[in-house]
Tab-separated table of N, CA and C in Angstrom:
chain	number	residue	atom	x	y	z
A	1	UNK	N	93.726	108.364	65.586
A	1	UNK	CA	93.108	108.248	66.902
A	1	UNK	C	93.656	109.283	67.875
A	2	UNK	N	92.909	109.473	68.955
A	2	UNK	CA	93.327	110.389	70.004
A	2	UNK	C	94.583	109.836	70.651
A	3	UNK	N	95.572	110.674	70.833
A	3	UNK	CA	96.837	110.240	71.421
A	3	UNK	C	96.632	110.074	72.921
A	4	UNK	N	97.180	108.993	73.485
A	4	UNK	CA	97.081	108.760	74.922
A	4	UNK	C	97.747	109.905	75.641
A	5	UNK	N	97.196	110.275	76.768
A	5	UNK	CA	97.823	111.379	77.476
A	5	UNK	C	97.311	111.527	78.875
A	6	UNK	N	97.891	112.487	79.561
A	6	UNK	CA	97.516	112.717	80.939
A	6	UNK	C	97.341	114.196	81.215
A	7	UNK	N	96.629	114.490	82.283
A	7	UNK	CA	96.446	115.850	82.763
A	7	UNK	C	96.487	115.776	84.277
A	8	UNK	N	96.963	116.817	84.909
A	8	UNK	CA	97.076	116.820	86.363
A	8	UNK	C	95.796	117.316	87.021
A	9	UNK	N	95.404	116.670	88.126
A	9	UNK	CA	94.311	117.154	88.963
A	9	UNK	C	94.677	116.804	90.392
A	10	UNK	N	94.866	117.800	91.208
A	10	UNK	CA	95.178	117.616	92.628
A	10	UNK	C	96.340	116.650	92.828
A	11	UNK	N	97.368	116.780	92.002
A	11	UNK	CA	98.553	115.947	92.147
A	11	UNK	C	98.413	114.548	91.570
A	12	UNK	N	97.296	114.254	90.931
A	12	UNK	CA	97.063	112.933	90.355
A	12	UNK	C	96.946	113.086	88.850
A	13	UNK	N	97.581	112.194	88.102
A	13	UNK	CA	97.509	112.277	86.653
A	13	UNK	C	96.279	111.546	86.145
A	14	UNK	N	95.432	112.289	85.451
A	14	UNK	CA	94.254	111.707	84.816
A	14	UNK	C	94.721	111.218	83.456
A	15	UNK	N	94.457	109.960	83.149
A	15	UNK	CA	94.923	109.382	81.900
A	15	UNK	C	93.745	108.927	81.038
A	16	UNK	N	93.922	109.063	79.733
A	16	UNK	CA	92.901	108.642	78.789
A	16	UNK	C	93.582	107.923	77.638
A	17	UNK	N	93.006	106.801	77.221
A	17	UNK	CA	93.572	106.014	76.123
A	17	UNK	C	92.455	105.672	75.152
A	18	UNK	N	92.668	105.997	73.879
A	18	UNK	CA	91.744	105.622	72.824
A	18	UNK	C	92.045	104.167	72.457
A	19	UNK	N	91.090	103.266	72.678
A	19	UNK	CA	91.283	101.850	72.371
A	19	UNK	C	90.870	101.517	70.944
A	20	UNK	N	90.507	102.536	70.171
A	20	UNK	CA	90.161	102.332	68.770
A	20	UNK	C	88.670	102.397	68.519
A	21	UNK	N	88.296	102.415	67.237
A	21	UNK	CA	86.880	102.479	66.877
A	21	UNK	C	86.124	101.227	67.336
A	22	UNK	N	84.826	101.394	67.579
A	22	UNK	CA	84.013	100.244	67.969
A	22	UNK	C	83.958	99.256	66.813
A	23	UNK	N	83.866	98.000	67.132
A	23	UNK	CA	83.807	96.911	66.162
A	23	UNK	C	82.436	96.873	65.504
A	24	UNK	N	82.353	96.316	64.320
A	24	UNK	CA	81.065	96.197	63.616
A	24	UNK	C	80.045	95.394	64.421
A	25	UNK	N	80.507	94.506	65.270
A	25	UNK	CA	79.616	93.675	66.087
A	25	UNK	C	79.101	94.418	67.323
A	26	UNK	N	79.695	95.552	67.638
A	26	UNK	CA	79.332	96.340	68.810
A	26	UNK	C	77.968	97.000	68.585
A	27	UNK	N	77.139	97.037	69.622
A	27	UNK	CA	75.815	97.659	69.534
A	27	UNK	C	75.891	99.134	69.154
A	28	UNK	N	76.992	99.792	69.469
A	28	UNK	CA	77.126	101.225	69.192
A	28	UNK	C	77.612	101.519	67.778
A	29	UNK	N	77.871	100.496	66.995
A	29	UNK	CA	78.425	100.705	65.653
A	29	UNK	C	77.511	101.573	64.775
A	30	UNK	N	76.194	101.368	64.885
A	30	UNK	CA	75.259	102.131	64.052
A	30	UNK	C	75.329	103.633	64.336
A	31	UNK	N	75.864	104.038	65.502
A	31	UNK	CA	75.954	105.453	65.850
A	31	UNK	C	76.966	106.204	64.993
A	32	UNK	N	77.907	105.478	64.379
A	32	UNK	CA	78.893	106.130	63.510
A	32	UNK	C	78.193	106.972	62.450
A	33	UNK	N	77.195	106.374	61.790
A	33	UNK	CA	76.471	107.064	60.735
A	33	UNK	C	75.531	108.119	61.315
A	34	UNK	N	74.860	107.759	62.402
A	34	UNK	CA	73.888	108.660	63.014
A	34	UNK	C	74.540	109.934	63.551
A	35	UNK	N	75.714	109.806	64.164
A	35	UNK	CA	76.394	110.955	64.749
A	35	UNK	C	77.315	111.670	63.761
A	36	UNK	N	77.636	111.005	62.660
A	36	UNK	CA	78.522	111.602	61.672
A	36	UNK	C	79.985	111.591	62.091
A	37	UNK	N	80.304	110.864	63.148
A	37	UNK	CA	81.679	110.717	63.644
A	37	UNK	C	81.878	109.268	64.047
A	38	UNK	N	83.114	108.841	64.044
A	38	UNK	CA	83.428	107.479	64.447
A	38	UNK	C	83.368	107.359	65.972
A	39	UNK	N	82.657	106.353	66.447
A	39	UNK	CA	82.561	106.086	67.875
A	39	UNK	C	83.759	105.214	68.268
A	40	UNK	N	84.424	105.595	69.339
A	40	UNK	CA	85.610	104.881	69.811
A	40	UNK	C	85.371	104.323	71.210
A	41	UNK	N	86.149	103.312	71.546
A	41	UNK	CA	86.208	102.781	72.906
A	41	UNK	C	87.355	103.496	73.608
A	42	UNK	N	87.124	103.915	74.861
A	42	UNK	CA	88.149	104.606	75.632
A	42	UNK	C	88.341	103.930	76.980
A	43	UNK	N	89.550	104.065	77.495
A	43	UNK	CA	89.892	103.662	78.856
A	43	UNK	C	90.398	104.905	79.552
A	44	UNK	N	90.052	105.084	80.807
A	44	UNK	CA	90.566	106.229	81.543
A	44	UNK	C	90.892	105.873	82.975
A	45	UNK	N	91.795	106.636	83.524
A	45	UNK	CA	92.181	106.529	84.926
A	45	UNK	C	92.037	107.932	85.503
A	46	UNK	N	91.302	108.062	86.593
A	46	UNK	CA	91.064	109.379	87.187
A	46	UNK	C	90.955	109.238	88.701
A	47	UNK	N	90.591	110.314	89.354
A	47	UNK	CA	90.483	110.297	90.813
A	47	UNK	C	89.200	110.998	91.246
A	48	UNK	N	88.560	110.419	92.245
A	48	UNK	CA	87.400	111.041	92.866
A	48	UNK	C	87.917	111.700	94.144
A	49	UNK	N	87.845	113.012	94.200
A	49	UNK	CA	88.397	113.781	95.314
A	49	UNK	C	87.630	113.519	96.609
A	50	UNK	N	88.353	113.241	97.679
A	50	UNK	CA	87.751	112.940	98.974
A	50	UNK	C	86.900	114.068	99.519
A	51	UNK	N	87.333	115.315	99.332
A	51	UNK	CA	86.540	116.453	99.814
A	51	UNK	C	85.208	116.536	99.071
A	52	UNK	N	85.227	116.242	97.767
A	52	UNK	CA	83.985	116.230	96.991
A	52	UNK	C	83.071	115.101	97.453
A	53	UNK	N	83.658	113.945	97.743
A	53	UNK	CA	82.862	112.810	98.228
A	53	UNK	C	82.187	113.195	99.539
A	54	UNK	N	82.937	113.828	100.428
A	54	UNK	CA	82.391	114.205	101.729
A	54	UNK	C	81.302	115.269	101.584
A	55	UNK	N	81.499	116.262	100.709
A	55	UNK	CA	80.478	117.295	100.470
A	55	UNK	C	79.208	116.662	99.910
A	56	UNK	N	79.385	115.759	98.953
A	56	UNK	CA	78.242	115.095	98.330
A	56	UNK	C	77.519	114.221	99.342
A	57	UNK	N	78.292	113.539	100.191
A	57	UNK	CA	77.696	112.689	101.229
A	57	UNK	C	76.845	113.526	102.189
A	58	UNK	N	77.344	114.684	102.569
A	58	UNK	CA	76.602	115.579	103.462
A	58	UNK	C	75.309	116.026	102.796
A	59	UNK	N	75.385	116.362	101.518
A	59	UNK	CA	74.193	116.776	100.773
A	59	UNK	C	73.186	115.632	100.685
A	60	UNK	N	73.681	114.429	100.379
A	60	UNK	CA	72.799	113.252	100.298
A	60	UNK	C	72.129	113.002	101.644
A	61	UNK	N	72.897	113.107	102.732
A	61	UNK	CA	72.325	112.902	104.073
A	61	UNK	C	71.232	113.926	104.372
A	62	UNK	N	71.485	115.194	104.042
A	62	UNK	CA	70.482	116.238	104.297
A	62	UNK	C	69.216	116.002	103.480
A	63	UNK	N	69.395	115.651	102.200
A	63	UNK	CA	68.241	115.398	101.333
A	63	UNK	C	67.451	114.178	101.817
A	64	UNK	N	68.180	113.133	102.217
A	64	UNK	CA	67.525	111.905	102.687
A	64	UNK	C	66.806	112.136	104.006
A	65	UNK	N	67.384	112.957	104.860
A	65	UNK	CA	66.790	113.211	106.170
A	65	UNK	C	65.435	113.911	106.045
A	66	UNK	N	65.241	114.688	104.993
A	66	UNK	CA	63.964	115.391	104.801
A	66	UNK	C	62.793	114.414	104.691
A	67	UNK	N	63.054	113.245	104.069
A	67	UNK	CA	61.983	112.266	103.845
A	67	UNK	C	62.136	111.018	104.717
A	68	UNK	N	63.149	110.995	105.562
A	68	UNK	CA	63.429	109.790	106.354
A	68	UNK	C	62.337	109.547	107.395
A	69	UNK	N	61.879	108.294	107.437
A	69	UNK	CA	60.898	107.893	108.436
A	69	UNK	C	61.120	106.411	108.728
A	70	UNK	N	62.195	106.118	109.464
A	70	UNK	CA	62.556	104.743	109.785
A	70	UNK	C	61.919	104.335	111.107
A	71	UNK	N	61.357	103.133	111.174
A	71	UNK	CA	60.758	102.659	112.428
A	71	UNK	C	61.796	102.650	113.556
A	72	UNK	N	61.397	103.198	114.699
A	72	UNK	CA	62.286	103.229	115.866
A	72	UNK	C	63.185	104.454	115.896
A	73	UNK	N	63.086	105.324	114.898
A	73	UNK	CA	63.906	106.533	114.858
A	73	UNK	C	62.993	107.732	114.646
A	74	UNK	N	63.409	108.875	115.193
A	74	UNK	CA	62.625	110.094	114.997
A	74	UNK	C	62.552	110.422	113.512
A	75	UNK	N	61.474	111.089	113.129
A	75	UNK	CA	61.326	111.521	111.738
A	75	UNK	C	62.519	112.413	111.382
A	76	UNK	N	63.104	112.161	110.216
A	76	UNK	CA	64.257	112.940	109.765
A	76	UNK	C	65.598	112.402	110.242
A	77	UNK	N	65.572	111.302	110.988
A	77	UNK	CA	66.791	110.690	111.530
A	77	UNK	C	67.237	109.549	110.613
A	78	UNK	N	68.513	109.538	110.201
A	78	UNK	CA	69.061	108.452	109.386
A	78	UNK	C	69.750	107.466	110.331
A	79	UNK	N	69.279	106.218	110.383
A	79	UNK	CA	69.878	105.237	111.296
A	79	UNK	C	71.295	104.826	110.856
A	80	UNK	N	72.101	104.347	111.787
A	80	UNK	CA	73.477	103.948	111.465
A	80	UNK	C	73.566	102.883	110.377
A	81	UNK	N	72.595	101.971	110.318
A	81	UNK	CA	72.673	100.912	109.302
A	81	UNK	C	72.450	101.448	107.886
A	82	UNK	N	71.898	102.660	107.753
A	82	UNK	CA	71.682	103.253	106.430
A	82	UNK	C	72.854	104.154	106.001
A	83	UNK	N	73.781	104.443	106.899
A	83	UNK	CA	74.913	105.330	106.589
A	83	UNK	C	75.785	104.813	105.439
A	84	UNK	N	76.125	103.499	105.406
A	84	UNK	CA	76.954	103.016	104.288
A	84	UNK	C	76.296	103.229	102.916
A	85	UNK	N	74.965	103.146	102.859
A	85	UNK	CA	74.264	103.366	101.594
A	85	UNK	C	74.406	104.829	101.163
A	86	UNK	N	74.391	105.738	102.125
A	86	UNK	CA	74.568	107.162	101.819
A	86	UNK	C	75.970	107.401	101.247
A	87	UNK	N	76.964	106.744	101.838
A	87	UNK	CA	78.343	106.861	101.345
A	87	UNK	C	78.425	106.302	99.933
A	88	UNK	N	77.757	105.182	99.680
A	88	UNK	CA	77.761	104.570	98.357
A	88	UNK	C	77.162	105.526	97.323
A	89	UNK	N	76.029	106.134	97.635
A	89	UNK	CA	75.395	107.090	96.717
A	89	UNK	C	76.341	108.246	96.414
A	90	UNK	N	76.977	108.788	97.464
A	90	UNK	CA	77.879	109.930	97.292
A	90	UNK	C	79.085	109.544	96.441
A	91	UNK	N	79.661	108.378	96.708
A	91	UNK	CA	80.827	107.931	95.951
A	91	UNK	C	80.470	107.730	94.479
A	92	UNK	N	79.330	107.102	94.208
A	92	UNK	CA	78.893	106.908	92.822
A	92	UNK	C	78.731	108.242	92.111
A	93	UNK	N	78.112	109.190	92.777
A	93	UNK	CA	77.886	110.510	92.188
A	93	UNK	C	79.213	111.201	91.857
A	94	UNK	N	80.168	111.142	92.772
A	94	UNK	CA	81.453	111.804	92.550
A	94	UNK	C	82.266	111.063	91.481
A	95	UNK	N	82.172	109.740	91.423
A	95	UNK	CA	82.855	109.002	90.360
A	95	UNK	C	82.334	109.434	88.989
A	96	UNK	N	81.032	109.544	88.869
A	96	UNK	CA	80.434	109.937	87.589
A	96	UNK	C	80.845	111.360	87.225
A	97	UNK	N	80.766	112.302	88.165
A	97	UNK	CA	81.138	113.686	87.847
A	97	UNK	C	82.634	113.802	87.571
A	98	UNK	N	83.470	113.035	88.269
A	98	UNK	CA	84.915	113.045	87.997
A	98	UNK	C	85.190	112.522	86.600
A	99	UNK	N	84.457	111.498	86.230
A	99	UNK	CA	84.598	110.913	84.894
A	99	UNK	C	84.177	111.930	83.837
A	100	UNK	N	83.054	112.596	84.035
A	100	UNK	CA	82.582	113.596	83.087
A	100	UNK	C	83.575	114.750	82.966
A	101	UNK	N	84.134	115.161	84.087
A	101	UNK	CA	85.121	116.239	84.081
A	101	UNK	C	86.361	115.840	83.283
A	102	UNK	N	86.823	114.617	83.486
A	102	UNK	CA	88.001	114.128	82.773
A	102	UNK	C	87.716	114.011	81.277
A	103	UNK	N	86.531	113.533	80.934
A	103	UNK	CA	86.146	113.384	79.530
A	103	UNK	C	86.145	114.747	78.851
A	104	UNK	N	85.573	115.736	79.502
A	104	UNK	CA	85.522	117.088	78.964
A	104	UNK	C	86.928	117.662	78.805
A	105	UNK	N	87.784	117.411	79.777
A	105	UNK	CA	89.146	117.937	79.765
A	105	UNK	C	89.920	117.473	78.532
A	106	UNK	N	89.626	116.279	78.050
A	106	UNK	CA	90.351	115.723	76.909
A	106	UNK	C	89.659	115.989	75.567
A	107	UNK	N	88.570	116.726	75.569
A	107	UNK	CA	87.894	117.039	74.316
A	107	UNK	C	87.122	115.873	73.736
A	108	UNK	N	86.732	114.948	74.595
A	108	UNK	CA	85.968	113.780	74.161
A	108	UNK	C	84.488	114.087	74.376
A	109	UNK	N	83.650	113.656	73.438
A	109	UNK	CA	82.214	113.918	73.514
A	109	UNK	C	81.466	112.674	73.965
A	110	UNK	N	80.685	112.829	75.030
A	110	UNK	CA	79.893	111.714	75.533
A	110	UNK	C	78.840	111.313	74.505
A	111	UNK	N	78.414	110.058	74.604
A	111	UNK	CA	77.297	109.575	73.789
A	111	UNK	C	76.117	109.443	74.727
A	112	UNK	N	75.071	110.184	74.465
A	112	UNK	CA	73.885	110.128	75.320
A	112	UNK	C	72.798	109.306	74.651
A	113	UNK	N	73.111	108.057	74.395
A	113	UNK	CA	72.183	107.129	73.738
A	113	UNK	C	71.946	105.925	74.645
A	114	UNK	N	71.251	106.137	75.753
A	114	UNK	CA	70.951	105.041	76.675
A	114	UNK	C	72.200	104.354	77.184
A	115	UNK	N	72.178	103.031	77.177
A	115	UNK	CA	73.297	102.243	77.693
A	115	UNK	C	74.528	102.268	76.780
A	116	UNK	N	74.376	102.708	75.544
A	116	UNK	CA	75.509	102.736	74.617
A	116	UNK	C	76.570	103.728	75.058
A	117	UNK	N	76.177	104.750	75.799
A	117	UNK	CA	77.129	105.741	76.282
A	117	UNK	C	77.502	105.540	77.742
A	118	UNK	N	77.104	104.411	78.318
A	118	UNK	CA	77.350	104.161	79.735
A	118	UNK	C	78.845	104.016	80.038
A	119	UNK	N	79.216	104.480	81.207
A	119	UNK	CA	80.585	104.333	81.695
A	119	UNK	C	80.624	103.093	82.578
A	120	UNK	N	81.596	102.224	82.331
A	120	UNK	CA	81.753	101.021	83.147
A	120	UNK	C	82.967	101.215	84.041
A	121	UNK	N	82.735	101.245	85.341
A	121	UNK	CA	83.843	101.388	86.283
A	121	UNK	C	84.462	100.018	86.501
A	122	UNK	N	85.785	99.959	86.460
A	122	UNK	CA	86.481	98.680	86.601
A	122	UNK	C	86.614	98.252	88.053
A	123	UNK	N	86.386	99.168	88.976
A	123	UNK	CA	86.424	98.835	90.390
A	123	UNK	C	85.004	98.541	90.875
A	124	UNK	N	84.894	97.750	91.916
A	124	UNK	CA	83.602	97.472	92.521
A	124	UNK	C	83.251	98.655	93.421
A	125	UNK	N	82.273	99.448	93.018
A	125	UNK	CA	81.918	100.670	93.740
A	125	UNK	C	81.420	100.345	95.147
A	126	UNK	N	80.710	99.236	95.308
A	126	UNK	CA	80.249	98.846	96.643
A	126	UNK	C	81.430	98.587	97.578
A	127	UNK	N	82.452	97.896	97.069
A	127	UNK	CA	83.651	97.626	97.879
A	127	UNK	C	84.395	98.911	98.204
A	128	UNK	N	84.505	99.804	97.212
A	128	UNK	CA	85.167	101.092	97.447
A	128	UNK	C	84.443	101.877	98.534
A	129	UNK	N	83.112	101.887	98.489
A	129	UNK	CA	82.358	102.662	99.474
A	129	UNK	C	82.464	102.050	100.868
A	130	UNK	N	82.622	100.736	100.959
A	130	UNK	CA	82.804	100.098	102.271
A	130	UNK	C	84.141	100.501	102.879
A	131	UNK	N	85.168	100.629	102.028
A	131	UNK	CA	86.506	101.002	102.497
A	131	UNK	C	86.625	102.491	102.768
A	132	UNK	N	85.771	103.272	102.124
A	132	UNK	CA	85.925	104.726	102.180
A	132	UNK	C	85.788	105.269	103.589
A	133	UNK	N	86.728	106.132	103.953
A	133	UNK	CA	86.721	106.832	105.225
A	133	UNK	C	87.504	108.113	104.990
A	134	UNK	N	86.909	109.255	105.253
A	134	UNK	CA	87.537	110.540	104.947
A	134	UNK	C	88.894	110.697	105.637
A	135	UNK	N	89.089	110.058	106.790
A	135	UNK	CA	90.356	110.208	107.517
A	135	UNK	C	91.478	109.360	106.923
A	136	UNK	N	91.154	108.170	106.435
A	136	UNK	CA	92.209	107.275	105.962
A	136	UNK	C	92.217	107.043	104.447
A	137	UNK	N	91.168	107.440	103.758
A	137	UNK	CA	91.017	107.124	102.340
A	137	UNK	C	90.543	108.400	101.648
A	138	UNK	N	91.434	109.409	101.620
A	138	UNK	CA	91.043	110.742	101.178
A	138	UNK	C	90.423	110.791	99.794
A	139	UNK	N	91.076	110.198	98.820
A	139	UNK	CA	90.563	110.228	97.457
A	139	UNK	C	90.495	108.813	96.916
A	140	UNK	N	89.668	108.629	95.916
A	140	UNK	CA	89.471	107.296	95.356
A	140	UNK	C	89.909	107.268	93.894
A	141	UNK	N	91.106	106.729	93.613
A	141	UNK	CA	91.495	106.559	92.214
A	141	UNK	C	90.631	105.470	91.586
A	142	UNK	N	90.301	105.622	90.310
A	142	UNK	CA	89.484	104.622	89.638
A	142	UNK	C	89.835	104.560	88.160
A	143	UNK	N	89.421	103.474	87.529
A	143	UNK	CA	89.569	103.326	86.084
A	143	UNK	C	88.194	103.010	85.511
A	144	UNK	N	88.007	103.364	84.256
A	144	UNK	CA	86.706	103.154	83.628
A	144	UNK	C	86.884	102.954	82.129
A	145	UNK	N	85.888	102.320	81.529
A	145	UNK	CA	85.826	102.157	80.084
A	145	UNK	C	84.523	102.784	79.611
A	146	UNK	N	84.543	103.395	78.425
A	146	UNK	CA	83.339	104.002	77.882
A	146	UNK	C	83.497	104.174	76.377
A	147	UNK	N	82.369	104.465	75.719
A	147	UNK	CA	82.358	104.765	74.287
A	147	UNK	C	82.094	106.256	74.131
A	148	UNK	N	82.755	106.862	73.143
A	148	UNK	CA	82.557	108.286	72.908
A	148	UNK	C	83.107	108.653	71.538
A	149	UNK	N	82.884	109.884	71.154
A	149	UNK	CA	83.498	110.428	69.943
A	149	UNK	C	84.445	111.523	70.395
A	150	UNK	N	85.305	111.962	69.508
A	150	UNK	CA	86.156	113.082	69.865
A	150	UNK	C	86.359	113.978	68.666
A	151	UNK	N	86.663	115.210	68.977
A	151	UNK	CA	86.912	116.210	67.953
A	151	UNK	C	88.367	116.104	67.539
A	152	UNK	N	88.642	115.751	66.286
A	152	UNK	CA	90.029	115.604	65.843
A	152	UNK	C	90.860	116.865	66.047
A	153	UNK	N	90.193	118.024	66.096
A	153	UNK	CA	90.904	119.280	66.329
A	153	UNK	C	91.460	119.347	67.749
A	154	UNK	N	90.897	118.573	68.677
A	154	UNK	CA	91.295	118.631	70.079
A	154	UNK	C	92.335	117.576	70.435
A	155	UNK	N	92.967	116.962	69.445
A	155	UNK	CA	93.945	115.910	69.708
A	155	UNK	C	95.106	116.466	70.521
A	156	UNK	N	95.439	115.761	71.586
A	156	UNK	CA	96.543	116.184	72.453
A	156	UNK	C	97.821	115.518	71.990
A	157	UNK	N	98.895	116.233	72.004
A	157	UNK	CA	100.201	115.674	71.647
A	157	UNK	C	100.957	115.343	72.921
A	158	UNK	N	101.455	114.135	73.030
A	158	UNK	CA	102.227	113.714	74.193
A	158	UNK	C	103.417	112.887	73.740
A	159	UNK	N	104.314	112.685	74.660
A	159	UNK	CA	105.511	111.929	74.320
A	159	UNK	C	105.177	110.459	74.115
A	160	UNK	N	106.012	109.762	73.336
A	160	UNK	CA	105.811	108.326	73.108
A	160	UNK	C	105.923	107.543	74.408
A	161	UNK	N	106.822	107.972	75.294
A	161	UNK	CA	106.993	107.274	76.576
A	161	UNK	C	105.709	107.341	77.393
A	162	UNK	N	105.077	108.508	77.431
A	162	UNK	CA	103.828	108.646	78.180
A	162	UNK	C	102.733	107.809	77.541
A	163	UNK	N	102.688	107.798	76.200
A	163	UNK	CA	101.686	107.014	75.491
A	163	UNK	C	101.851	105.528	75.797
A	164	UNK	N	103.091	105.031	75.806
A	164	UNK	CA	103.339	103.624	76.115
A	164	UNK	C	102.954	103.306	77.550
A	165	UNK	N	103.262	104.209	78.477
A	165	UNK	CA	102.927	104.005	79.886
A	165	UNK	C	101.413	103.908	80.072
A	166	UNK	N	100.664	104.794	79.422
A	166	UNK	CA	99.200	104.778	79.511
A	166	UNK	C	98.656	103.499	78.884
A	167	UNK	N	99.210	103.088	77.741
A	167	UNK	CA	98.769	101.870	77.066
A	167	UNK	C	98.978	100.642	77.952
A	168	UNK	N	100.135	100.572	78.621
A	168	UNK	CA	100.415	99.438	79.512
A	168	UNK	C	99.449	99.428	80.690
A	169	UNK	N	99.182	100.602	81.265
A	169	UNK	CA	98.264	100.691	82.399
A	169	UNK	C	96.850	100.285	81.983
A	170	UNK	N	96.412	100.729	80.810
A	170	UNK	CA	95.080	100.374	80.301
A	170	UNK	C	94.978	98.875	80.065
A	171	UNK	N	96.011	98.295	79.467
A	171	UNK	CA	96.030	96.856	79.185
A	171	UNK	C	95.958	96.052	80.481
A	172	UNK	N	96.743	96.462	81.479
A	172	UNK	CA	96.755	95.752	82.773
A	172	UNK	C	95.383	95.828	83.443
A	173	UNK	N	94.765	97.000	83.412
A	173	UNK	CA	93.448	97.167	84.032
A	173	UNK	C	92.398	96.334	83.316
A	174	UNK	N	92.415	96.335	81.979
A	174	UNK	CA	91.437	95.556	81.224
A	174	UNK	C	91.635	94.064	81.451
A	175	UNK	N	92.885	93.613	81.568
A	175	UNK	CA	93.138	92.204	81.860
A	175	UNK	C	92.626	91.823	83.233
A	176	UNK	N	92.814	92.726	84.220
A	176	UNK	CA	92.318	92.472	85.580
A	176	UNK	C	90.800	92.401	85.596
A	177	UNK	N	90.141	93.274	84.812
A	177	UNK	CA	88.682	93.311	84.771
A	177	UNK	C	88.096	92.045	84.131
A	178	UNK	N	88.842	91.464	83.191
A	178	UNK	CA	88.361	90.252	82.502
A	178	UNK	C	88.471	89.019	83.371
A	179	UNK	N	89.386	89.012	84.347
A	179	UNK	CA	89.560	87.820	85.205
A	179	UNK	C	88.718	87.873	86.425
């Protein structure tokens, strides 16, 4: 299996843990034969950069304003009650791109088979977006679970201490998500 490990991004350690091959009862099990590689379950810890969230939010606001037509507001005006939804869209987008970036960094291959390759964020994205504020909440650390394959040639070597630390963090996060 892929050795647990970390990589630095903006002073934050991105961590990835291979939780092992998917079980025979898992819906993704049939992909082992179809893809010619064993599909594994992964846990990761990464960060969504606050500057990226803010850039994405600005882009979302500009795009939304082009088609905005809310009663009581000028055409192209986004009302204050719709602002939190814009932040939510931006945060979701940056979480997904941060996750994809981290996956690529570790040599893991996404599965693009509908929901079988979906990333499950362990944090409530709606709650994160409500708390988000560029002045007080610069970046958003998050954890996620997903299924993927990896190239055995890209296996990263790390110390046993780091591997144990990542394993403990993954276990704690998965236990929190189950309760």
